[in-house]
XYZ file of C-alpha atoms in Angstrom:
330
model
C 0.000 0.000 0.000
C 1.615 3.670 -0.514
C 2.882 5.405 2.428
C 5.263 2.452 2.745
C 2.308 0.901 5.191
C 1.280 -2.530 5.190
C -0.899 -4.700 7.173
C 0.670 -6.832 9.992
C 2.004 -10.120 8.980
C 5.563 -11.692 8.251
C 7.570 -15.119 7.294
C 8.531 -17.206 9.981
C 10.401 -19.761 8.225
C 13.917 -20.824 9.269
C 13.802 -19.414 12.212
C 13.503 -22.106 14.510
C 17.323 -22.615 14.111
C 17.791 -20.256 17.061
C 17.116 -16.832 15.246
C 19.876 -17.568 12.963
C 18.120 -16.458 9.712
C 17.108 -13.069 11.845
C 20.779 -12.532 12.764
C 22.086 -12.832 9.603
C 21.660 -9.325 8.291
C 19.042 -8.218 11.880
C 16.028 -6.414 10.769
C 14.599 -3.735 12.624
C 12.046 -6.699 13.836
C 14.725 -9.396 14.190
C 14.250 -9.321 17.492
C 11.052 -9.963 17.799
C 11.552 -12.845 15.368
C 13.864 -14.602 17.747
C 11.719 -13.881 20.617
C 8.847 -16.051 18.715
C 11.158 -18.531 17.499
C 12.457 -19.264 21.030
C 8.457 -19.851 21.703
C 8.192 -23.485 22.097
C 4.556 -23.394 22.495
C 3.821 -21.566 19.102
C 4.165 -24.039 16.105
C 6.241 -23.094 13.083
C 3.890 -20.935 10.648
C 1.279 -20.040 13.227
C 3.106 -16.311 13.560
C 4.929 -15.016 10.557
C 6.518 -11.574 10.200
C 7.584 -9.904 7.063
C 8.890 -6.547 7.023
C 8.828 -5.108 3.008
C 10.032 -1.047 2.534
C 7.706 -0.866 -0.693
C 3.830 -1.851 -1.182
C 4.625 -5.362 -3.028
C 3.279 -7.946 -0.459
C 0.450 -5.836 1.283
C -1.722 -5.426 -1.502
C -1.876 -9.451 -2.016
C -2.674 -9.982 1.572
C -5.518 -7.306 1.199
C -6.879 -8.992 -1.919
C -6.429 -12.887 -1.169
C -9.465 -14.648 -0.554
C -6.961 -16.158 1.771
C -7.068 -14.011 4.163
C -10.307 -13.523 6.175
C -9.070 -10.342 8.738
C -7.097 -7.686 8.448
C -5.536 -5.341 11.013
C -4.452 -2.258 10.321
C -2.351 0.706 12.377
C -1.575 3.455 10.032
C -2.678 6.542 8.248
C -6.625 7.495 7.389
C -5.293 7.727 3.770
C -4.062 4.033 3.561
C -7.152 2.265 5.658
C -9.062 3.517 2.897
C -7.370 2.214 0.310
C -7.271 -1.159 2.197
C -10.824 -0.486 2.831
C -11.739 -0.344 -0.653
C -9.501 -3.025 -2.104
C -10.859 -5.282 0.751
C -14.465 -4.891 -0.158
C -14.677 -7.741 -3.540
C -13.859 -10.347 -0.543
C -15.903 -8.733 1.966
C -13.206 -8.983 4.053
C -13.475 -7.724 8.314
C -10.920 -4.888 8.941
C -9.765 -3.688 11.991
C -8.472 -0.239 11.454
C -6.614 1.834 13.759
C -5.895 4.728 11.700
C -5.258 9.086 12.359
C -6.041 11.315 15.584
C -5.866 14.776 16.346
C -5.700 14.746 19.981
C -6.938 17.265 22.059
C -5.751 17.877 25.800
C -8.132 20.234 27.529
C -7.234 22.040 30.262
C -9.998 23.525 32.366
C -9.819 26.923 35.145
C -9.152 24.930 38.364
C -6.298 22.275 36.599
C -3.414 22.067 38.409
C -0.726 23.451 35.797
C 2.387 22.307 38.108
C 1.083 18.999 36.442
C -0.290 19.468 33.569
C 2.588 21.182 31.619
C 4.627 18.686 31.629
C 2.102 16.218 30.098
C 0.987 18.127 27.587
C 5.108 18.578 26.602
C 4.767 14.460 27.226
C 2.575 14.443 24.887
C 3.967 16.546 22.089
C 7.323 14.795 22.234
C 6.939 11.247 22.540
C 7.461 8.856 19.768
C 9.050 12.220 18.369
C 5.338 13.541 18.024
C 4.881 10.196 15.268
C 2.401 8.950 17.187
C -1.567 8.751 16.039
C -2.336 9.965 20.065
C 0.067 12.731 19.913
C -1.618 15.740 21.810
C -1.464 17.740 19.122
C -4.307 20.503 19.954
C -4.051 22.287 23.337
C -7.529 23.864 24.534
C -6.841 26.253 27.603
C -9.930 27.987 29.247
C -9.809 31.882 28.926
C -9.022 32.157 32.665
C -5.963 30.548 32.585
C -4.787 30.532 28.853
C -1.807 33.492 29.481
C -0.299 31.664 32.584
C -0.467 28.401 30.399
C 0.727 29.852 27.185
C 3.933 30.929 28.671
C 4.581 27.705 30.712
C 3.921 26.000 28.169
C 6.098 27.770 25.578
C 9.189 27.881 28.098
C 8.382 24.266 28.575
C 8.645 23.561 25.060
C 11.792 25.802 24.789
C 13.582 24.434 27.117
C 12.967 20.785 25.738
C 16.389 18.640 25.057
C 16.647 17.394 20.915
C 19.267 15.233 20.059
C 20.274 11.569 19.187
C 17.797 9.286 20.779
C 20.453 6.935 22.218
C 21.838 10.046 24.368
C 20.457 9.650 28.120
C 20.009 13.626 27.775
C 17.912 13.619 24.838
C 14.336 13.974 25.259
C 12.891 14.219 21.633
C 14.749 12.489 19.547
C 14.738 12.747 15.008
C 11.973 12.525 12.634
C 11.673 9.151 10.523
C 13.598 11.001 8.074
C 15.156 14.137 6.311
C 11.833 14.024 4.080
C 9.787 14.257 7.312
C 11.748 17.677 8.537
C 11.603 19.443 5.331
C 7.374 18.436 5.582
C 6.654 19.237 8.793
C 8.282 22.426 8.665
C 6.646 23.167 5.613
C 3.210 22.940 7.174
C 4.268 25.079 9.903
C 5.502 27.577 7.796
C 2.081 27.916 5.998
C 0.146 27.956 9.041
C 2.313 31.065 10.253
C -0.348 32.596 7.603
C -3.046 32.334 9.989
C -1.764 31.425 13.289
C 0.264 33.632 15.638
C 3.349 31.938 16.190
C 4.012 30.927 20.140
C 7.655 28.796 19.487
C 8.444 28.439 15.904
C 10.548 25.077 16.385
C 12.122 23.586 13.445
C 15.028 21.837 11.290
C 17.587 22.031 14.189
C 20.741 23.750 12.787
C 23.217 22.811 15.566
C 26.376 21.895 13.442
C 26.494 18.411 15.793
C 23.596 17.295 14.935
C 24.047 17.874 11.142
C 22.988 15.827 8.361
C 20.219 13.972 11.261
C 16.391 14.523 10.595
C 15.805 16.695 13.747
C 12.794 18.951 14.452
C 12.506 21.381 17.131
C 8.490 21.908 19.061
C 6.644 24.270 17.258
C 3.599 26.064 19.023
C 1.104 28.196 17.401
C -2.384 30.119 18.534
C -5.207 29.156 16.422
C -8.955 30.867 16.675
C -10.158 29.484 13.376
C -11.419 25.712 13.464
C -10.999 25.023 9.653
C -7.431 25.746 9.072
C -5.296 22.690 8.156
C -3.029 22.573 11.216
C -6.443 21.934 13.192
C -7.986 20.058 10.856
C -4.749 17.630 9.280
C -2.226 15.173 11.438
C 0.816 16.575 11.381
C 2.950 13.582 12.377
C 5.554 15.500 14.255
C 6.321 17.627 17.445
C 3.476 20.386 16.604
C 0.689 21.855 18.967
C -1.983 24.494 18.180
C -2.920 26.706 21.300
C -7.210 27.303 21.285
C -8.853 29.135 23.937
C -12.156 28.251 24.763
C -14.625 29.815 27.473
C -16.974 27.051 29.171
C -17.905 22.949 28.650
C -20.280 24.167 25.734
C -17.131 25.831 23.677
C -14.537 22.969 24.533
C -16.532 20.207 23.137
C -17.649 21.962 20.428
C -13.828 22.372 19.641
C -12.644 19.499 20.475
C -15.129 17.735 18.074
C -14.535 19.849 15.500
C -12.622 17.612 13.203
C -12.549 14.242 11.126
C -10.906 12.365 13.724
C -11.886 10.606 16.667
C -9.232 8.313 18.287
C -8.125 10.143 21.766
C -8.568 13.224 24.064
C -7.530 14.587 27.306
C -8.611 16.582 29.508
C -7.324 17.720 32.938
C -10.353 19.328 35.841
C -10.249 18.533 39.769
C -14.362 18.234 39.048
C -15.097 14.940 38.684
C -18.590 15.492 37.526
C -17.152 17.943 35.098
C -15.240 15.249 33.743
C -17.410 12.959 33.457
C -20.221 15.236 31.943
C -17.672 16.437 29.081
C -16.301 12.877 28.472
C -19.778 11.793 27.762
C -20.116 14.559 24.742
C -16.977 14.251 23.564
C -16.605 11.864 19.983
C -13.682 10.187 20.796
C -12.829 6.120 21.507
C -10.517 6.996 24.499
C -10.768 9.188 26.927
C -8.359 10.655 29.626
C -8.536 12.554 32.383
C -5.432 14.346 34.520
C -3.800 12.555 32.544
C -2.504 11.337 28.461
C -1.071 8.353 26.606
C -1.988 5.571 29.121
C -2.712 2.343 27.585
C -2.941 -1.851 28.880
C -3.976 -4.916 26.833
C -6.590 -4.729 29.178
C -7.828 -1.586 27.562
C -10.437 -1.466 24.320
C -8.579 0.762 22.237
C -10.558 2.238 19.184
C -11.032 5.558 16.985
C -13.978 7.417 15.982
C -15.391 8.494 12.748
C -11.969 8.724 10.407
C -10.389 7.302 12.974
C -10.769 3.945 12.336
C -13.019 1.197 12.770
C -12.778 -1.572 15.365
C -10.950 -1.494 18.661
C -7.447 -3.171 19.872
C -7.057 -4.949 22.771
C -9.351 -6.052 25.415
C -11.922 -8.610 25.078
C -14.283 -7.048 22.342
C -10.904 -7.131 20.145
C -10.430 -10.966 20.471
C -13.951 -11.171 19.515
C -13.386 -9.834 15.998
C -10.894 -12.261 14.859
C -13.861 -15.046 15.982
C -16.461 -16.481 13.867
C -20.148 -17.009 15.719
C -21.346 -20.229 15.001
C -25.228 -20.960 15.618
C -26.805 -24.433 16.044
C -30.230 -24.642 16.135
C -31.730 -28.380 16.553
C -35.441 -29.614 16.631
C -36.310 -31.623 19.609
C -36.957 -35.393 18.360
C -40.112 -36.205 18.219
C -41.347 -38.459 21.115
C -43.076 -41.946 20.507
């Protein structure tokens, strides 16, 4: 599929040697490869993984009549192609797919804590993450103090190789990435006032790396792309809102649905804005937690189906009904 993403799935052959096929030139998976080769209890062929860097095997996989499910984490764009190109087999998906998280920050939130998650939440996975919190929603009464904790917290963040044990956001997938991300801040500086510009990093050390400063920008408008689009990188818009009414409304103000935040010392607040808001996950005074244990699933373009938990098993299951007539008694 483009986008370089395919559905999950692999070739486990040769590798109950020991991993000795994975070691001999160690994918970025090899090690997983071992892991399930070392698994006595899983019989050769039962979990195969193939890693491809084009769109040659993914499309067959989407297409065989072979194949009865399909699980998908990637980009909106792609599960619709797999969407489509599943249909002529009526195949079930599972599709995790975009977000555009908001993290919303009532009056009586306790900032001491809630700065550094939103920065948390910028940052990690180098903001290449489909829960990034990408959209910050501050209440009027507190959106000045905020903005400039927030922007000094941003600042002040450490960018650099992400094997350093200083380095807190590490680079971009690639060059490519930079010179895109930038680019869409760069427009938005057309209708957004600029909090921290961020950027290519220009420290001659870190030269010829794929590294991207936090960029924060102020935002009123709710159609603009850089509310509207994921960004895939270490960029936040700043939205003021001024009660419950106005921060739903923004927060579900775009195409996706996956995850939101938001951070209140009112419980009953919480749970009375949770309940409006169009989102499969929901967090509050805090962002990013996740378990097994937890259904994981997006709203409208963001995705159908959930991960984990016990409704997730249930999707790879066929139901099987047996319906017999009592035999007649002589």
């Amino acid at each position: 599929m483009p986008d370089g993403a395919c559905p999950r799935s692999g070739d486990r052959r040769g590798l109950h040697d020991g991993g000795q096929a994975a070691r001999a030139d160690r994918p970025a998976n090899s090690l997983l490869a071992e892991a399930v080769a070392a698994t006595e209890s899983l019989p050769p062929g039962v979990v195969n993984i193939l890693t491809e860097a084009g769109n040659e095997v993914a499309p067959s996989l989407v297409e065989s009549v072979d194949v009865d499910v399909l699980s998908y984490t990637g980009s909106t764009h792609v599960g619709r192609l797999i969407a489509a190109a599943a249909a002529p087999t009526l195949k079930r998906l599972n599709l995790e797919l975009g977000g555009k998280t908001p993290l919303i920050v009532f009056e009586d939130a306790d900032l001491d804590a809630v700065v550094p998650q939103l920065v948390t939440a910028s940052i990690l996975m180098n903001g290449q993450f489909c829960c990034t919190g990408s959209r910050v929603l501050v209440q009027r009464g507190i959106a000045d103090e905020l903005r400039t904790r927030l922007a000094a917290a941003l600042e002040a963040v450490t960018v650099g190789p992400a094997e350093a044990p200083s380095t807190q956001l590490g680079p971009l997938i690639d060059r490519a990435a930079v010179a895109r991300v930038d680019s869409i801040v760069e427009e938005a500086t057309s209708y957004a006032k600029v909090i921290v510009r961020g950027g290519p990093v220009t420290d001659p050390a870190l030269a010829g790396g794929a590294f991207f400063r936090p960029a924060l920008l102020e935002v009123e408008r709710l159609d603009v792309p850089l509310v509207q689009q994921e960004v895939f990188g270490p960029v936040q818009t700043f939205e003021i809102f001024e009660d419950e009414a106005d921060a739903i409304q923004r927060a579900n103000a775009t195409d996706f649905g996956l995850a939101a935040a938001l951070y209140t010392h009112d419980d009953f607040r919480a749970r009375r804005v949770g309940r409006e808001l169009r989102f499969g996950g929901i967090w509050v005074n805090t962002w990013g937690p996740m378990s097994e244990h937890f259904e994981q699933g997006g709203f409208k373009q963001s995705g159908i189906g959930v991960l984990c938990g016990p409704s997730a098993i249930a999707e790879f299951q066929n139901i099987k009904t047996y319906a017999t007539a009592v035999p007649p008694q002589h």
